[in-house]
mmCIF file of C-alpha atoms and ligand atoms in Angstrom:
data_model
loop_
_atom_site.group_PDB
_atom_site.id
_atom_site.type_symbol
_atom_site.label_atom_id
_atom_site.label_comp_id
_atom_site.label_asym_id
_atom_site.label_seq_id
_atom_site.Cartn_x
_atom_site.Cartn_y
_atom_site.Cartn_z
ATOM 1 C CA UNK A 83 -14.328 7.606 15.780
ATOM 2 C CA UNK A 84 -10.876 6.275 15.603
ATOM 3 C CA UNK A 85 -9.305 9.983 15.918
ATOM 4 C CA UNK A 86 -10.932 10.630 19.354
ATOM 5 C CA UNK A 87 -8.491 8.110 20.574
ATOM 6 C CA UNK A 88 -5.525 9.542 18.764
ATOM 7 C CA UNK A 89 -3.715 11.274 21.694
ATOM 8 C CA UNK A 90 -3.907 8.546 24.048
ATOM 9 C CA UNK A 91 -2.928 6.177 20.975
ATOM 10 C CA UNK A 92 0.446 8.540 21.073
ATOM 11 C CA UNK A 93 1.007 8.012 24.394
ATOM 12 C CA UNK A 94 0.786 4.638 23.820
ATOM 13 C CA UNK A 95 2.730 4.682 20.906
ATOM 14 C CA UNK A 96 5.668 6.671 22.268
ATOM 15 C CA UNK A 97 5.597 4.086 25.601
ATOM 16 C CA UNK A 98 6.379 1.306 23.105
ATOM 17 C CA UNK A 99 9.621 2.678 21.797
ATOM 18 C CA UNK A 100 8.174 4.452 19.093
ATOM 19 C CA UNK A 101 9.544 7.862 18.240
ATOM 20 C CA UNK A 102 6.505 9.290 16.780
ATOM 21 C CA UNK A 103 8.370 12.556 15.408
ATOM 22 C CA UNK A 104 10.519 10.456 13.182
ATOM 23 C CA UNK A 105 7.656 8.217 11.808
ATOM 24 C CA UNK A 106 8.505 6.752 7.991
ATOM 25 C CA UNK A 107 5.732 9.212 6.400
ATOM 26 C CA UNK A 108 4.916 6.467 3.757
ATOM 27 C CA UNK A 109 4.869 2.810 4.506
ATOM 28 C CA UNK A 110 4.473 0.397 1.481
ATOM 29 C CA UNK A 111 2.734 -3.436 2.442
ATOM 30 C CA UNK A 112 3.276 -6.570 0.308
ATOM 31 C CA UNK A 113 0.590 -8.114 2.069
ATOM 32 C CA UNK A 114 1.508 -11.834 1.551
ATOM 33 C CA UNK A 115 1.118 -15.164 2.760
ATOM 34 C CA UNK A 116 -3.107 -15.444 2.542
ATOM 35 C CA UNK A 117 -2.623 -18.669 0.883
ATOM 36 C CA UNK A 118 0.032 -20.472 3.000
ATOM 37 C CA UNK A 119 -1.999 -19.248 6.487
ATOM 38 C CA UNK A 120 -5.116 -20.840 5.361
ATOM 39 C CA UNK A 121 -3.925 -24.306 4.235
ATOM 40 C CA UNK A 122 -1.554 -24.664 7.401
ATOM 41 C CA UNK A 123 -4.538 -24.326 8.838
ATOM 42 C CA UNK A 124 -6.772 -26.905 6.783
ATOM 43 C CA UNK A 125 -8.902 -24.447 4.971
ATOM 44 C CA UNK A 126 -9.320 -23.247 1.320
ATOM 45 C CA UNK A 127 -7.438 -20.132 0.317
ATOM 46 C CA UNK A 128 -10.256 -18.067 0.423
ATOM 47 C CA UNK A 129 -10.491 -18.013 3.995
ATOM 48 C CA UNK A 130 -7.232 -16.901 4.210
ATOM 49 C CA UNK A 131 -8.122 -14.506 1.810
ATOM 50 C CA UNK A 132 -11.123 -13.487 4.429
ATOM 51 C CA UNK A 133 -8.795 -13.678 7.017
ATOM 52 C CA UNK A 134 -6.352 -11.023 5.545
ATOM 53 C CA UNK A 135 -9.571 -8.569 5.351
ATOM 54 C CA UNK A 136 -9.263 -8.184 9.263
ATOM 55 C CA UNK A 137 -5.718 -7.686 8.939
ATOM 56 C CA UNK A 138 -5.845 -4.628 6.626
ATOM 57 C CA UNK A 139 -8.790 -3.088 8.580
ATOM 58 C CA UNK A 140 -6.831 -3.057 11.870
ATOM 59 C CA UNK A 141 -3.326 -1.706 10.349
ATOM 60 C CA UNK A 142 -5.234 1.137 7.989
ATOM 61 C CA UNK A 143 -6.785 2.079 11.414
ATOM 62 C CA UNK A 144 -3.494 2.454 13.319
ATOM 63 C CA UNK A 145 -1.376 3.998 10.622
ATOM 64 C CA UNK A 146 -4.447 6.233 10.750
ATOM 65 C CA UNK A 147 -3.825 6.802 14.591
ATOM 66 C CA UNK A 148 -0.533 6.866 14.590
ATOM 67 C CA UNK A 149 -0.714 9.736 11.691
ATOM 68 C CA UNK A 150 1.499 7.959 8.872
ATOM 69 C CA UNK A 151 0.500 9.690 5.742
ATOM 70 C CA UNK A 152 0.885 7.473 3.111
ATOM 71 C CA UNK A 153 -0.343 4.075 3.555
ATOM 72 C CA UNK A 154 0.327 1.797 0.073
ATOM 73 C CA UNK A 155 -1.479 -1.651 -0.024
ATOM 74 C CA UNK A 156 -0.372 -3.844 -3.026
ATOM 75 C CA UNK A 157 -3.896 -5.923 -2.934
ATOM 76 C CA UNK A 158 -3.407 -7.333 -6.369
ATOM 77 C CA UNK A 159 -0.621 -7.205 -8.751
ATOM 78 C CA UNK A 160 -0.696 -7.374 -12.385
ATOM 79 C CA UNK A 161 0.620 -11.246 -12.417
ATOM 80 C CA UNK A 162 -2.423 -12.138 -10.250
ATOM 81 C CA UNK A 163 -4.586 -12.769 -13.003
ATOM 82 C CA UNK A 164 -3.070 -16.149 -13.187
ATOM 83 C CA UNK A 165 -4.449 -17.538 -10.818
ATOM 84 C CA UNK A 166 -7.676 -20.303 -11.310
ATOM 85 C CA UNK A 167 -10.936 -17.329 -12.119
ATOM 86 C CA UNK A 168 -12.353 -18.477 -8.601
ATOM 87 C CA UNK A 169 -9.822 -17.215 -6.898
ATOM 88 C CA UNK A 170 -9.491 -14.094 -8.305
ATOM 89 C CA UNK A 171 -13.282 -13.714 -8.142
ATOM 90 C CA UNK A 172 -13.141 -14.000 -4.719
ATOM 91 C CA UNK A 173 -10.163 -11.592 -4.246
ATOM 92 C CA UNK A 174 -12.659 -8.800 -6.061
ATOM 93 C CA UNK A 175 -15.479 -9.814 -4.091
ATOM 94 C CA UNK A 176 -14.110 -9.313 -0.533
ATOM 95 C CA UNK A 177 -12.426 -5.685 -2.196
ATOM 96 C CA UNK A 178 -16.001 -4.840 -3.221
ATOM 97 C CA UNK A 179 -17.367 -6.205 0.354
ATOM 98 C CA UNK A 180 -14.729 -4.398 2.633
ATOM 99 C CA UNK A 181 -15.134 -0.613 0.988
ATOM 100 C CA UNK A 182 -19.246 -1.217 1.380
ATOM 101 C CA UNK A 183 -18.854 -2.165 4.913
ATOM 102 C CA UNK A 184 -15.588 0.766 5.809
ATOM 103 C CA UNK A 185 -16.559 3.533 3.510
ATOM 104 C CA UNK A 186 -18.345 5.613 6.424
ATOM 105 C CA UNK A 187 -15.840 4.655 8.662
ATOM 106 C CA UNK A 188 -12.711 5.266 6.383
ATOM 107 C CA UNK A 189 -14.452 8.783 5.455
ATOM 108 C CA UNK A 190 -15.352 9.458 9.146
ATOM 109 C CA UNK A 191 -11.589 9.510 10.286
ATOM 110 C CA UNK A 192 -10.849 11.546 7.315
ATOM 111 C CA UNK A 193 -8.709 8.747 5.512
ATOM 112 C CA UNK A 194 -8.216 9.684 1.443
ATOM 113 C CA UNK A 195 -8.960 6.468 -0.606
ATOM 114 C CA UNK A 196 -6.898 6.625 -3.588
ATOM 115 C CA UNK A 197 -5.975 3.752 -6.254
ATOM 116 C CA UNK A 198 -2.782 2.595 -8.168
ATOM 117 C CA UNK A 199 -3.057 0.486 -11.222
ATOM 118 C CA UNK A 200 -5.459 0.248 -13.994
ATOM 119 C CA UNK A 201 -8.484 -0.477 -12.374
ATOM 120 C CA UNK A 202 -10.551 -0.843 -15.881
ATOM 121 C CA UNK A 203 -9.857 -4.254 -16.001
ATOM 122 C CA UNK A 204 -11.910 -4.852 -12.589
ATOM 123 C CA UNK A 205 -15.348 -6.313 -12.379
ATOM 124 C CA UNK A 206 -17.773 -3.339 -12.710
ATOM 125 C CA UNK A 207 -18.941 -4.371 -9.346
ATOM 126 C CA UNK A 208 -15.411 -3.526 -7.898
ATOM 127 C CA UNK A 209 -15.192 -0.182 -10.027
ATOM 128 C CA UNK A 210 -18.082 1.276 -8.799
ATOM 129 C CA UNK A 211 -17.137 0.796 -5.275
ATOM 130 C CA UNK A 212 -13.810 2.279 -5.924
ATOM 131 C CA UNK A 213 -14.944 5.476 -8.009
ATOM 132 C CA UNK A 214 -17.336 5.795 -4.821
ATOM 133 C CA UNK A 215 -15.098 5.399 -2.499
ATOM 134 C CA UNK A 216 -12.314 7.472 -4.035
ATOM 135 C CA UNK A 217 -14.954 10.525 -4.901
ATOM 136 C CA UNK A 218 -16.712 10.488 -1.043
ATOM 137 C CA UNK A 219 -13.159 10.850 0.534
ATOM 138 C CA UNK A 220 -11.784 13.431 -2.429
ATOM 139 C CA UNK A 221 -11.364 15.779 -0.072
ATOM 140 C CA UNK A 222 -10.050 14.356 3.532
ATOM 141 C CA UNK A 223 -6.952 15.664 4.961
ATOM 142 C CA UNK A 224 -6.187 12.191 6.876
ATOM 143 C CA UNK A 225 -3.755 9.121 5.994
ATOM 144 C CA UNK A 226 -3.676 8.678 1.978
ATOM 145 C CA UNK A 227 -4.646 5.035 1.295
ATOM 146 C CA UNK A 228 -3.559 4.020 -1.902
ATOM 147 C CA UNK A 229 -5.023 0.415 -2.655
ATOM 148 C CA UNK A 230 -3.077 -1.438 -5.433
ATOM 149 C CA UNK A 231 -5.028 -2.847 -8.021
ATOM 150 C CA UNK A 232 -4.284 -4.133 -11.079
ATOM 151 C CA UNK A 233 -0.898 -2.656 -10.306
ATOM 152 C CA UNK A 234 2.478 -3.756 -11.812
ATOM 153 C CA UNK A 235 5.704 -1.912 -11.386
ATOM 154 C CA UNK A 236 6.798 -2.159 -15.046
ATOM 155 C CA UNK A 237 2.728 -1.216 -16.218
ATOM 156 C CA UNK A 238 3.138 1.900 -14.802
ATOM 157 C CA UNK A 239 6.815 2.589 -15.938
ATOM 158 C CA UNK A 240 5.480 1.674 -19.367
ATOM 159 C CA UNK A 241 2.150 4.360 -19.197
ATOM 160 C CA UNK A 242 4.476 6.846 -17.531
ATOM 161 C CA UNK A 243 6.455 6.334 -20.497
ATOM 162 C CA UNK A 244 4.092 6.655 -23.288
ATOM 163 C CA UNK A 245 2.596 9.602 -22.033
ATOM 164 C CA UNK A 246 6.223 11.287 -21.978
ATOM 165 C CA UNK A 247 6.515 10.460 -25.627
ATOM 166 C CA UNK A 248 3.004 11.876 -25.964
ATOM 167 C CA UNK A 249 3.901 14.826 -25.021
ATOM 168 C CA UNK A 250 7.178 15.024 -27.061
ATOM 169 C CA UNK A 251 5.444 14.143 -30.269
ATOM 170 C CA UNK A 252 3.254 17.282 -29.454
ATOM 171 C CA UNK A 253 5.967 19.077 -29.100
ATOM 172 C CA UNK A 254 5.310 19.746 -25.311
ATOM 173 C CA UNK A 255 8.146 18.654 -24.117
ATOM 174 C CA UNK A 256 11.924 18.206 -25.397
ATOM 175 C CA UNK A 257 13.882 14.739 -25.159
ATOM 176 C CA UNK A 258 16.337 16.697 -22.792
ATOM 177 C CA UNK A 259 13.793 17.721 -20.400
ATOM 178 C CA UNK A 260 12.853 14.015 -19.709
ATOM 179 C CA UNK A 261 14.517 14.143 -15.591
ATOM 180 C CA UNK A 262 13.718 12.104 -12.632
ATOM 181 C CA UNK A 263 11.140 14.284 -11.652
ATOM 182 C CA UNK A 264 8.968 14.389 -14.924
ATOM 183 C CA UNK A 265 8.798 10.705 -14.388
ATOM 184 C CA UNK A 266 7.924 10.947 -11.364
ATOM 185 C CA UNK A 267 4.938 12.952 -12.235
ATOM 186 C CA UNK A 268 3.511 10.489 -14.459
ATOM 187 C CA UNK A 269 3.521 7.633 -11.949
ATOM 188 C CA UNK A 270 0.198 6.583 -10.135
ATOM 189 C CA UNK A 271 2.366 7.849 -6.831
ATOM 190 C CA UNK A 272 2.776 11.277 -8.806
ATOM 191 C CA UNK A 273 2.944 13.826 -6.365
ATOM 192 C CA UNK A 274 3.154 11.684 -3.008
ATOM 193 C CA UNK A 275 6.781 10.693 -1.440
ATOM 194 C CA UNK A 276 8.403 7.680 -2.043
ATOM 195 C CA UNK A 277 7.962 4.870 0.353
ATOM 196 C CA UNK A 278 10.219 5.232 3.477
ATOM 197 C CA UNK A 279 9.382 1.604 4.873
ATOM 198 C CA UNK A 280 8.711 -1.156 2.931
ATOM 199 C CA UNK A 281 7.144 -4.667 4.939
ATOM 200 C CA UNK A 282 6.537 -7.798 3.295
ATOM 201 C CA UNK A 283 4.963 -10.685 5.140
ATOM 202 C CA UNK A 284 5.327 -14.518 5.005
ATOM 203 C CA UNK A 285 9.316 -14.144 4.058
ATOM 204 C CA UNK A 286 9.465 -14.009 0.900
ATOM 205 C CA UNK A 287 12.738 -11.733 -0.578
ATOM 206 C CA UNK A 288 11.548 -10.364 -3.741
ATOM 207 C CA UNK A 289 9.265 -6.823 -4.893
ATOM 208 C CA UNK A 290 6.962 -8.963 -7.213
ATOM 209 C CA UNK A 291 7.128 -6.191 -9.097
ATOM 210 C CA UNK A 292 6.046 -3.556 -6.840
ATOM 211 C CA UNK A 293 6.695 0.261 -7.043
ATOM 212 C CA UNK A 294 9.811 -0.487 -9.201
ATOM 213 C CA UNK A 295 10.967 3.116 -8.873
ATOM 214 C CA UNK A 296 9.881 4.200 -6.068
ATOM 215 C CA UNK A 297 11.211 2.183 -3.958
ATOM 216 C CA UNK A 298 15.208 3.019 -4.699
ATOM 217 C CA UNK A 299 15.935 3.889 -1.501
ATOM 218 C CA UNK A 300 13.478 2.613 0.666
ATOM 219 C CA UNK A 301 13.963 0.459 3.835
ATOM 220 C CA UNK A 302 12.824 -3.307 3.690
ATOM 221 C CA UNK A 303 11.536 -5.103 6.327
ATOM 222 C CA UNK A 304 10.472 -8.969 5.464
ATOM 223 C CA UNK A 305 8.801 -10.994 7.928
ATOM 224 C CA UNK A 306 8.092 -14.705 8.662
ATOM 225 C CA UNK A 307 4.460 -13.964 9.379
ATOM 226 C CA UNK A 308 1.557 -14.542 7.239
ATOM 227 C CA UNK A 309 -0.419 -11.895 5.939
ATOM 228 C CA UNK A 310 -3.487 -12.784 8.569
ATOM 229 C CA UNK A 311 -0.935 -12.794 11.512
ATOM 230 C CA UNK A 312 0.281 -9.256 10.856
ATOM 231 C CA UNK A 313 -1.068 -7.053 13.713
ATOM 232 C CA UNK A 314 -0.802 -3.652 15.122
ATOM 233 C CA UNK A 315 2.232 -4.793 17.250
ATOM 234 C CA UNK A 316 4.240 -5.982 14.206
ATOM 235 C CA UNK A 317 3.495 -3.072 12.581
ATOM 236 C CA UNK A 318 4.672 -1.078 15.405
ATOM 237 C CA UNK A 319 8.277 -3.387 15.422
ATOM 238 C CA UNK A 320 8.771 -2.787 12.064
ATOM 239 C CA UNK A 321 8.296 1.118 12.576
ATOM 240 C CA UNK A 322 11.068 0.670 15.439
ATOM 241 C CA UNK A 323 13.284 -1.714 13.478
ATOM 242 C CA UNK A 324 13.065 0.956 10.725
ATOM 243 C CA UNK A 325 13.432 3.993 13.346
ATOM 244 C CA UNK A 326 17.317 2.007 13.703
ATOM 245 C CA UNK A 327 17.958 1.778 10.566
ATOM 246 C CA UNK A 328 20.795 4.292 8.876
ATOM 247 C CA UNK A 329 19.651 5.974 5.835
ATOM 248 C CA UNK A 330 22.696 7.359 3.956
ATOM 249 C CA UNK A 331 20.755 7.705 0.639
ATOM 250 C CA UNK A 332 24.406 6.719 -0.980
ATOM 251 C CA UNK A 333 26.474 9.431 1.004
ATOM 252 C CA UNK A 334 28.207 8.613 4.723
ATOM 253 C CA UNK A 335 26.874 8.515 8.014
ATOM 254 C CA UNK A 336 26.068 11.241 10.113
ATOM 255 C CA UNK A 337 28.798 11.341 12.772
HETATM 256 C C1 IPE Y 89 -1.466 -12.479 -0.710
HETATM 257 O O1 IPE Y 89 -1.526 -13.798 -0.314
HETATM 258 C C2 IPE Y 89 -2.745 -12.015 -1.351
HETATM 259 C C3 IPE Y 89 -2.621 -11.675 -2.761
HETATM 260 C C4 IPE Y 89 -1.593 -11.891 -3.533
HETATM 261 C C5 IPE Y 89 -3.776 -11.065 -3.372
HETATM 262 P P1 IPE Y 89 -1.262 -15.001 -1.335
HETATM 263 O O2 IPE Y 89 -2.555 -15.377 -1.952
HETATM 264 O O3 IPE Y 89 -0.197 -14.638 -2.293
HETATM 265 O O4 IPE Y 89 -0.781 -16.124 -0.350
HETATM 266 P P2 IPE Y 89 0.392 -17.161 -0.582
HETATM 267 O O5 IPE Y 89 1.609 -16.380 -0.965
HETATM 268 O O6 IPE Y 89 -0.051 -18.070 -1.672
HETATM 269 O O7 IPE Y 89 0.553 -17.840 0.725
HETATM 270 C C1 IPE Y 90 2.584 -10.116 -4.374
HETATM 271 O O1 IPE Y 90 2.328 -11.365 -3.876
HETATM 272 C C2 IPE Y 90 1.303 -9.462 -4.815
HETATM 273 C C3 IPE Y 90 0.405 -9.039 -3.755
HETATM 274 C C4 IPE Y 90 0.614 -9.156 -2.480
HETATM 275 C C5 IPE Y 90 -0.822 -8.433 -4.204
HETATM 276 P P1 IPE Y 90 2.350 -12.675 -4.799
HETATM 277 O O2 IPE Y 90 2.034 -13.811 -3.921
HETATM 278 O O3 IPE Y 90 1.494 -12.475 -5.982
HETATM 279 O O4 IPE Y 90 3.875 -12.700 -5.298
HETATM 280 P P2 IPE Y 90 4.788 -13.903 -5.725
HETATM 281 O O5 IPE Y 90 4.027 -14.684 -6.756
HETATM 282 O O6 IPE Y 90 5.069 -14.710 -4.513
HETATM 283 O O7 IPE Y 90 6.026 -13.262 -6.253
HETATM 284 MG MG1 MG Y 91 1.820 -14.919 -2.335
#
């Protein structure tokens, strides 16, 4: 079990420069760059695809071990539909493939499988996983893993926003109690903090829609690496690179 190693892991962990008392509680992954890693290398997208598999399995494990609580995948994004049906196919299949083949060990070291997006539109394959998966680990006090699916920034803005004005029309709510928080509520995140690091791979310098409002204040951290290259190490720069970082949150630095 990945948890009998945790206190050595923090051992470790501290011995790299990591100060594990100021760890961002939530860390947010644009996990890009499948594509360009597998045709540098001569192969079809799809082994990239494959490729980026490994990648998430060893990072959920060490933001497990390091004891992040909020781990928030964007998988695949409202816009991917898009792309040619074969590739998306195979994007469901390996999501379908890696919760059969981690389920016992996600719910093992406790890890809570959640989702953002609507995942109705999914292959029923897919869903069924998912409602498993999300049901067996209900209950698990470990790292949160929130696997986007489906997911678009504005989408949820624009649910979050219909429901409000549901619950207006029913005379629930008044237009003036409409705040920050209320919104927040409604989100797919509703109830979790905000992202405190954000990493995107493969360079790229743009949200592609992700988490749209819950990201306001959150620190970025975009890398050259592809997706598949992304390690434990990386993540574990990125944690210190953030650990540097000032967060004024719009007022002055603490002298
Ligand atoms: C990220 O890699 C995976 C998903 C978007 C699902 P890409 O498939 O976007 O890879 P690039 O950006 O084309 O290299
Ligand atoms: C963002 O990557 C979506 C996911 C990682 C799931 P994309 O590759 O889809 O984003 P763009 O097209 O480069 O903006
Ligand atoms: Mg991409």
């Amino acid at each position: 079990m990945w948890l009998s190693f945790r206190n050595k892991d923090k051992e470790a962990f501290s011995s790299e420069g990591i100060d594990i008392e100021r760890l961002p509680q939530h860390i947010a992954i644009i996990m890009d760059g499948n594509g360009r890693w597998a045709k540098r290398r001569g192969l079809p997208r799809s082994m990239g695809h494959r490729a980026g598999v490994e990648a998430l399995r060893d990072i959920v494990k060490t933001c497990s071990n390091l004891g992040v609580k909020v781990l928030t995948l964007y998988a695949f994004s409202t816009e991917n539909w898009r792309r040619p049906k074969e590739e998306v196919g195979v994007l469901m299949t390996l999501l379908t493939d890696y919760l059969r083949r981690e389920l016992n060990e996600l719910h093992e070291n406790q890890v809570n499988i959640r989702t953002l997006g609507d995942i109705t539109y999914l292959p029923l394959d897919a869903q069924k996983e998912l409602a498993k998966s999300v049901a067996r680990t209900r209950n698990n006090p470990g790292l949160i893993l929130n696997l986007a699916l489906n997911y678009g920034g504005r989408a949820e803005l624009t649910r979050a926003f219909q429901k409000i004005a549901e619950e207006v029309e029913q005379g629930k709510k008044l237009p003036r109690e409409i705040n920050e928080e209320l919104i927040s509520s409604h989100l797919f995140t509703a109830g979790l903090p905000d992202p405190d690091l954000l990493i995107r791979t493969s360079g790229e310098m743009r949200l592609s829609n992700f988490m749209l409002w819950q990201l306001a204040y959150t620190e970025i951290v975009v890398l050259e690496q592809f997706w598949p290259d992304f390690n434990p190490k990386a993540l574990l720069d990125a944690i210190r690179e953030y650990q540097q970082r000032d967060r004024r949150f719009g007022g002055l630095k603490k002298e």
